[in-house]
Tab-separated table of C-alpha atoms and ligand atoms in Angstrom:
chain	number	residue	atom	x	y	z
A	1	MET	CA	-10.938	54.962	177.218
A	2	ASP	CA	-9.382	51.979	174.731
A	3	SER	CA	-12.780	51.516	173.441
A	4	PRO	CA	-15.084	53.650	172.609
A	5	ALA	CA	-18.135	51.708	173.173
A	6	MET	CA	-18.900	52.167	176.595
A	7	LEU	CA	-21.599	50.266	179.169
A	8	ALA	CA	-25.184	52.172	179.593
A	9	SER	CA	-27.022	53.095	182.219
A	10	GLY	CA	-29.220	51.615	184.051
A	11	ILE	CA	-28.860	47.685	182.374
A	12	LEU	CA	-26.626	45.076	184.778
A	13	GLY	CA	-24.893	48.318	186.063
A	14	TYR	CA	-25.657	47.408	189.519
A	15	VAL	CA	-23.271	44.199	190.501
A	16	VAL	CA	-19.547	43.953	190.927
A	17	GLU	CA	-19.555	41.324	189.624
A	18	THR	CA	-21.082	41.358	186.013
A	19	MET	CA	-19.590	44.968	184.962
A	20	GLN	CA	-16.043	42.830	186.014
A	21	THR	CA	-17.566	40.904	183.429
A	22	ILE	CA	-18.647	43.337	180.725
A	23	ALA	CA	-15.772	44.880	181.043
A	24	LYS	CA	-13.703	41.821	180.398
A	25	ASN	CA	-16.024	42.005	176.984
A	26	GLY	CA	-14.008	44.417	175.769
A	27	ALA	CA	-16.259	47.564	176.946
A	28	GLY	CA	-14.609	51.306	177.573
A	29	ALA	CA	-16.566	52.652	180.050
A	30	ILE	CA	-19.300	51.212	182.587
A	31	VAL	CA	-21.571	53.235	183.819
A	32	SER	CA	-23.939	52.292	187.252
A	33	LYS	CA	-27.303	52.346	187.191
A	34	SER	CA	-28.384	55.552	188.440
A	35	ILE	CA	-28.425	56.284	192.213
A	36	GLY	CA	-30.322	57.996	195.174
A	37	ALA	CA	-29.726	58.746	198.055
A	38	LYS	CA	-32.219	56.699	199.032
A	39	PRO	CA	-33.326	52.892	198.460
A	40	ARG	CA	-36.263	52.692	195.301
A	41	LYS	CA	-38.549	49.715	194.699
A	42	GLY	CA	-39.456	50.413	192.229
A	43	TYR	CA	-42.770	50.266	190.482
A	44	ALA	CA	-44.029	46.680	190.479
A	45	ASN	CA	-44.204	44.694	187.307
A	46	PRO	CA	-44.520	44.585	184.531
A	47	THR	CA	-41.255	46.580	183.652
A	48	ILE	CA	-39.921	46.427	180.466
A	49	VAL	CA	-41.532	44.802	177.373
A	50	GLN	CA	-39.951	44.074	174.103
A	51	VAL	CA	-41.001	45.940	171.266
A	52	HIS	CA	-40.881	46.976	166.921
A	53	CYS	CA	-36.826	47.387	167.059
A	54	GLY	CA	-37.252	47.925	170.829
A	55	MET	CA	-37.954	48.254	174.312
A	56	VAL	CA	-40.299	50.078	176.101
A	57	ASN	CA	-39.628	50.229	179.986
A	58	ALA	CA	-40.488	51.320	182.973
A	59	LEU	CA	-38.267	50.885	186.033
A	60	GLY	CA	-38.915	53.329	188.157
A	61	LEU	CA	-35.219	53.557	189.882
A	62	PRO	CA	-35.228	51.069	191.776
A	63	ASN	CA	-31.546	51.108	193.541
A	64	PRO	CA	-30.301	49.910	197.147
A	65	GLY	CA	-29.296	53.925	197.893
A	66	ILE	CA	-25.737	55.196	198.029
A	67	GLU	CA	-26.156	54.541	200.884
A	68	GLU	CA	-25.555	50.691	200.450
A	69	PHE	CA	-24.130	51.555	197.238
A	70	VAL	CA	-21.114	52.974	198.706
A	71	GLY	CA	-19.922	49.488	199.173
A	72	GLU	CA	-20.057	48.535	195.698
A	73	ILE	CA	-18.194	51.405	194.076
A	74	ARG	CA	-15.509	50.497	196.476
A	75	ARG	CA	-15.383	46.665	195.060
A	76	ALA	CA	-15.186	47.962	191.448
A	77	LYS	CA	-12.659	50.286	191.605
A	78	GLN	CA	-10.482	47.475	193.224
A	79	VAL	CA	-12.062	44.917	190.371
A	80	LEU	CA	-12.311	47.526	186.996
A	81	ASP	CA	-9.993	48.376	185.197
A	82	VAL	CA	-11.578	50.858	183.142
A	83	PRO	CA	-13.031	54.121	184.444
A	84	PHE	CA	-16.009	53.373	185.801
A	85	VAL	CA	-18.651	56.761	186.194
A	86	VAL	CA	-21.680	56.876	187.864
A	87	SER	CA	-25.406	57.499	187.423
A	88	ILE	CA	-27.234	60.035	189.466
A	89	TYR	CA	-30.069	60.842	190.272
A	90	GLY	CA	-31.616	63.097	192.938
A	91	TYR	CA	-35.211	65.600	193.184
A	92	SER	CA	-32.897	68.499	194.422
A	93	ALA	CA	-29.885	70.248	193.381
A	94	GLU	CA	-28.379	69.729	197.373
A	95	GLU	CA	-29.290	66.110	196.689
A	96	TYR	CA	-28.050	65.801	193.768
A	97	ALA	CA	-25.233	66.895	195.316
A	98	GLU	CA	-24.266	64.825	197.351
A	99	VAL	CA	-25.816	62.524	196.037
A	100	ALA	CA	-21.970	62.465	193.466
A	101	LYS	CA	-20.164	63.599	196.549
A	102	LYS	CA	-20.272	59.681	198.313
A	103	ALA	CA	-20.175	58.540	194.439
A	104	ALA	CA	-16.297	60.243	194.634
A	105	ARG	CA	-15.453	59.674	197.188
A	106	ALA	CA	-16.122	56.711	196.924
A	107	GLY	CA	-14.453	57.030	194.125
A	108	ALA	CA	-16.178	57.001	191.400
A	109	ASP	CA	-14.128	57.957	187.861
A	110	ALA	CA	-16.974	60.992	186.275
A	111	VAL	CA	-20.118	61.443	187.524
A	112	GLU	CA	-23.727	61.068	185.802
A	113	LEU	CA	-26.213	62.924	185.955
A	114	ASN	CA	-29.336	62.119	185.826
A	115	VAL	CA	-31.604	64.124	184.323
A	116	SER	CA	-33.445	62.743	181.566
A	117	CYS	CA	-35.552	59.598	182.660
A	118	PRO	CA	-39.100	59.669	181.802
A	119	HIS	CA	-40.883	58.279	184.058
A	120	VAL	CA	-40.492	58.664	187.484
A	121	LYS	CA	-42.340	62.252	189.186
A	122	GLU	CA	-40.298	65.053	190.419
A	123	THR	CA	-36.746	64.025	189.698
A	124	GLY	CA	-35.091	62.554	185.782
A	125	SER	CA	-36.164	64.975	182.730
A	126	GLU	CA	-38.690	66.736	185.289
A	127	ILE	CA	-35.506	68.307	185.981
A	128	GLY	CA	-33.940	68.224	182.576
A	129	GLN	CA	-37.039	69.929	180.815
A	130	ASN	CA	-36.027	73.326	183.186
A	131	PRO	CA	-32.342	75.024	181.337
A	132	GLN	CA	-33.171	77.114	185.156
A	133	ILE	CA	-34.026	73.589	187.179
A	134	LEU	CA	-31.013	71.576	185.944
A	135	MET	CA	-28.013	74.695	186.313
A	136	SER	CA	-28.674	74.686	189.570
A	137	VAL	CA	-28.755	70.896	189.334
A	138	VAL	CA	-25.008	71.137	187.322
A	139	ARG	CA	-24.267	74.002	189.203
A	140	LYS	CA	-24.294	72.269	192.525
A	141	VAL	CA	-22.772	69.299	191.283
A	142	ARG	CA	-19.957	71.097	189.481
A	143	ALA	CA	-19.170	72.504	192.770
A	144	ALA	CA	-19.765	69.388	195.288
A	145	VAL	CA	-16.871	66.869	193.347
A	146	ARG	CA	-13.614	67.628	191.827
A	147	VAL	CA	-14.530	64.353	188.845
A	148	PRO	CA	-15.646	65.450	185.534
A	149	VAL	CA	-19.210	66.189	185.714
A	150	PHE	CA	-21.275	64.776	182.595
A	151	VAL	CA	-25.416	65.548	182.461
A	152	LYS	CA	-27.754	63.248	180.173
A	153	LEU	CA	-30.513	64.585	178.130
A	154	SER	CA	-33.611	63.957	177.666
A	155	PRO	CA	-34.846	63.970	173.810
A	156	ASN	CA	-37.950	64.474	174.458
A	157	VAL	CA	-37.212	68.855	174.636
A	158	THR	CA	-38.512	70.187	172.170
A	159	ASN	CA	-34.630	72.196	172.033
A	160	ILE	CA	-31.599	69.843	173.079
A	161	VAL	CA	-29.092	72.158	172.026
A	162	GLU	CA	-31.026	74.935	174.104
A	163	ILE	CA	-30.709	71.773	177.292
A	164	GLY	CA	-27.200	71.114	175.831
A	165	GLU	CA	-25.528	74.089	176.201
A	166	SER	CA	-27.215	75.384	179.667
A	167	ALA	CA	-25.598	72.899	181.087
A	168	SER	CA	-22.459	73.556	180.204
A	169	ARG	CA	-21.954	77.429	179.993
A	170	ALA	CA	-23.890	75.514	184.361
A	171	GLY	CA	-20.229	73.358	184.526
A	172	ALA	CA	-21.093	70.128	182.612
A	173	ASP	CA	-17.333	69.026	181.524
A	174	ALA	CA	-19.640	66.569	178.780
A	175	LEU	CA	-23.283	65.432	178.199
A	176	THR	CA	-24.396	61.949	177.081
A	177	ALA	CA	-27.222	62.238	174.255
A	178	ALA	CA	-29.846	60.460	174.370
A	179	ASN	CA	-32.286	58.730	177.189
A	180	THR	CA	-35.125	56.915	176.216
A	181	VAL	CA	-37.482	58.289	173.883
A	182	ARG	CA	-40.898	58.507	175.997
A	183	ALA	CA	-43.586	55.991	174.824
A	184	ILE	CA	-45.900	53.377	175.253
A	185	ALA	CA	-47.315	50.169	174.473
A	186	ILE	CA	-51.028	48.568	174.764
A	187	ASP	CA	-52.155	44.697	175.117
A	188	VAL	CA	-54.692	44.628	171.947
A	189	GLU	CA	-56.334	42.124	174.114
A	190	THR	CA	-57.123	43.840	177.681
A	191	GLY	CA	-56.726	46.254	175.905
A	192	MET	CA	-54.762	48.432	178.881
A	193	PRO	CA	-51.663	50.026	178.318
A	194	ILE	CA	-49.400	46.359	179.524
A	195	LEU	CA	-46.505	48.042	181.736
A	196	SER	CA	-47.882	48.934	185.776
A	197	ASN	CA	-46.645	52.359	185.304
A	198	ARG	CA	-48.179	52.678	181.637
A	199	GLY	CA	-46.332	55.198	180.109
A	200	GLY	CA	-42.216	54.357	179.514
A	201	GLY	CA	-39.570	55.317	177.417
A	202	LEU	CA	-38.820	53.058	174.157
A	203	SER	CA	-34.876	52.606	173.903
A	204	GLY	CA	-32.958	49.882	171.371
A	205	PRO	CA	-32.450	50.377	166.913
A	206	SER	CA	-35.614	53.197	166.653
A	207	VAL	CA	-34.369	55.383	168.648
A	208	LYS	CA	-30.673	55.708	166.561
A	209	PRO	CA	-31.635	58.332	164.244
A	210	ILE	CA	-33.434	60.393	167.242
A	211	ALA	CA	-31.033	59.957	169.427
A	212	LEU	CA	-27.937	61.022	166.111
A	213	ARG	CA	-29.937	64.131	165.090
A	214	CYS	CA	-29.706	65.387	168.913
A	215	VAL	CA	-25.548	64.422	168.690
A	216	TYR	CA	-26.063	66.092	165.423
A	217	GLU	CA	-27.390	69.624	166.809
A	218	LEU	CA	-25.130	69.510	170.009
A	219	TYR	CA	-22.477	69.171	168.286
A	220	GLU	CA	-22.883	72.329	166.228
A	221	ARG	CA	-23.361	74.527	169.055
A	222	VAL	CA	-21.247	72.824	172.198
A	223	LYS	CA	-18.194	72.674	172.864
A	224	VAL	CA	-18.127	70.122	175.981
A	225	PRO	CA	-17.077	66.540	174.815
A	226	ILE	CA	-20.733	64.391	173.726
A	227	ILE	CA	-21.556	60.520	174.071
A	228	GLY	CA	-23.960	59.219	171.718
A	229	CYS	CA	-26.036	56.662	173.063
A	230	GLY	CA	-29.664	55.155	171.707
A	231	GLY	CA	-29.467	52.062	169.271
A	232	VAL	CA	-25.923	51.136	169.287
A	233	THR	CA	-26.198	48.112	167.678
A	234	ASN	CA	-22.975	47.646	166.258
A	235	TRP	CA	-20.276	48.759	164.580
A	236	GLN	CA	-21.442	51.532	161.487
A	237	ASP	CA	-24.035	52.740	163.973
A	238	ALA	CA	-21.140	53.181	166.509
A	239	THR	CA	-19.488	55.055	163.927
A	240	GLU	CA	-22.313	57.449	161.963
A	241	TYR	CA	-22.684	58.562	166.116
A	242	LEU	CA	-19.386	59.813	165.722
A	243	LEU	CA	-19.462	60.906	162.432
A	244	ALA	CA	-21.874	63.186	164.389
A	245	GLY	CA	-20.188	63.942	166.547
A	246	ALA	CA	-19.789	62.215	169.572
A	247	THR	CA	-15.458	61.214	170.865
A	248	ALA	CA	-17.503	58.157	172.422
A	249	VAL	CA	-20.970	55.594	172.412
A	250	GLN	CA	-23.166	54.302	175.250
A	251	VAL	CA	-25.127	50.183	174.455
A	252	GLY	CA	-27.900	49.229	176.759
A	253	THR	CA	-30.609	47.385	175.054
A	254	ALA	CA	-28.269	45.559	171.733
A	255	ILE	CA	-26.485	43.482	174.994
A	256	ALA	CA	-30.048	42.178	175.548
A	257	THR	CA	-29.899	41.467	171.748
A	258	GLU	CA	-26.374	41.123	170.582
A	259	GLY	CA	-25.024	39.402	173.493
A	260	LEU	CA	-21.605	40.509	175.765
A	261	GLY	CA	-19.311	39.991	172.449
A	262	VAL	CA	-21.077	43.315	170.797
A	263	PHE	CA	-18.551	45.543	172.472
A	264	GLU	CA	-15.760	44.067	170.288
A	265	ALA	CA	-17.713	43.504	168.065
A	266	ILE	CA	-17.954	47.615	168.209
A	267	SER	CA	-14.424	48.260	169.035
A	268	THR	CA	-12.817	46.251	165.703
A	269	GLY	CA	-15.451	47.198	163.160
A	270	ILE	CA	-14.735	50.373	164.545
A	271	SER	CA	-10.852	49.917	163.868
A	272	GLY	CA	-10.477	47.462	160.879
A	273	TYR	CA	-13.372	51.348	159.241
A	274	LEU	CA	-10.993	53.953	160.273
A	275	ARG	CA	-7.602	51.304	159.083
A	276	ARG	CA	-9.397	51.011	156.009
A	277	LYS	CA	-10.017	54.519	154.935
A	278	GLY	CA	-6.698	55.612	156.397
A	279	TYR	CA	-7.401	57.742	159.044
A	280	ARG	CA	-4.962	56.695	162.646
A	281	ARG	CA	-7.958	57.960	165.921
A	282	VAL	CA	-10.576	57.565	166.294
A	283	GLU	CA	-10.630	61.560	167.360
A	284	ASP	CA	-9.698	62.001	162.980
A	285	ILE	CA	-13.383	61.332	162.023
A	286	VAL	CA	-15.612	63.074	165.194
A	287	GLY	CA	-18.151	65.064	163.807
A	288	LEU	CA	-16.854	64.192	160.082
A	289	SER	CA	-20.261	64.974	159.020
A	290	HIS	CA	-20.240	68.132	159.279
A	291	ARG	CA	-17.346	69.845	156.527
A	292	SER	CA	-19.248	70.939	153.636
B	1	FMN	C1	-34.042	48.538	181.133
B	1	FMN	C2	-32.969	50.477	181.864
B	1	FMN	C3	-32.934	50.738	182.213
B	1	FMN	C4	-32.797	51.448	182.111
B	1	FMN	N1	-31.938	52.772	183.181
B	1	FMN	C5	-31.829	54.130	183.240
B	1	FMN	C6	-30.668	54.827	184.011
B	1	FMN	O1	-31.223	54.084	185.715
B	1	FMN	N2	-30.861	55.051	184.140
B	1	FMN	C7	-30.548	56.428	182.724
B	1	FMN	O2	-29.636	56.426	182.895
B	1	FMN	N3	-30.544	55.097	181.767
B	1	FMN	C8	-31.191	54.303	181.705
B	1	FMN	N4	-32.280	53.540	181.070
B	1	FMN	C9	-30.905	54.835	179.742
B	1	FMN	C10	-30.742	53.707	179.021
B	1	FMN	O3	-29.079	54.423	179.627
B	1	FMN	C11	-30.033	55.086	177.519
B	1	FMN	O4	-30.476	56.174	177.830
B	1	FMN	C12	-31.318	54.255	176.355
B	1	FMN	O5	-31.545	52.812	177.350
B	1	FMN	C13	-30.870	54.137	175.376
B	1	FMN	O6	-29.742	53.129	175.010
B	1	FMN	P1	-29.845	51.847	174.242
B	1	FMN	O7	-30.872	51.999	173.183
B	1	FMN	O8	-28.461	51.407	173.763
B	1	FMN	O9	-30.635	50.785	174.831
B	1	FMN	C14	-32.343	52.446	181.219
B	1	FMN	C15	-32.895	51.820	180.151
B	1	FMN	C16	-33.260	49.988	179.028
B	1	FMN	C17	-33.515	49.709	178.000
């Protein structure tokens, strides 16, 4: 990748023209919205609420389904000049593998397994919190496709290292840490939860120290590359993730708060930092904070 800052899944990742604009604005790679075997409507509004230092969302994985989305993948591959990663979810190992196979056949450069969505039953984090189920999903997908398989982990677990090690043993080529943190927001006037699903996932600056800790712990125990995700808003955040052990970062919520210029700002900021500190490449600072 020309830049270590990728677009995170679910943020503007449906429409090819939008993804193209994001790539033109300096994203190193694009990750699509999570796609399942069948179309899914998602939850009724409200699905997103802004909170202090972030947002809580429960969209409910709305998506057109893989049959419809293969056309978008093909179109994306024609127009994007950066790698295109298709995020997928399923309700069984077979379903994950089937969707992954269709995405790869249509031209996806990699697949990212969403085993960490905190607000849809029987998929997402219900899979990613159980090492045995997770391993069967990763093995099935690994056997079904030749492209790299990323596994996006949940921060809502007691021991993320155990889960990351399981994913890696089962064949994951990279780990993305992390998805949103389980959360809720309540309207004091109505006295009720604001989101139609009640609970949701917290993203933005408030989750950065949590996801950063996930990356830091994973780096000490797993060999596969780690992609940092959660609250990256500027080049300093991205650099913290690199120093913790990530080789790239994903940016989501900051697009809403900082605009599309955030990608260019991150990559220029990191380049300046590397120059100032006498390093030549991003790889030179990956995991540096672990030295004694
Ligand atoms: C509105 C919204 C929709 C999201 N949809 C997905 C999704 O479909 N699949 C997924 O793996 N993550 C999804 N996420 C999680 C993000 O990819 C990311 O892990 C999380 O927001 C933390 O990064 P951020 O703080 O930079 O936003 C979504 C996040 C938001 C805010």
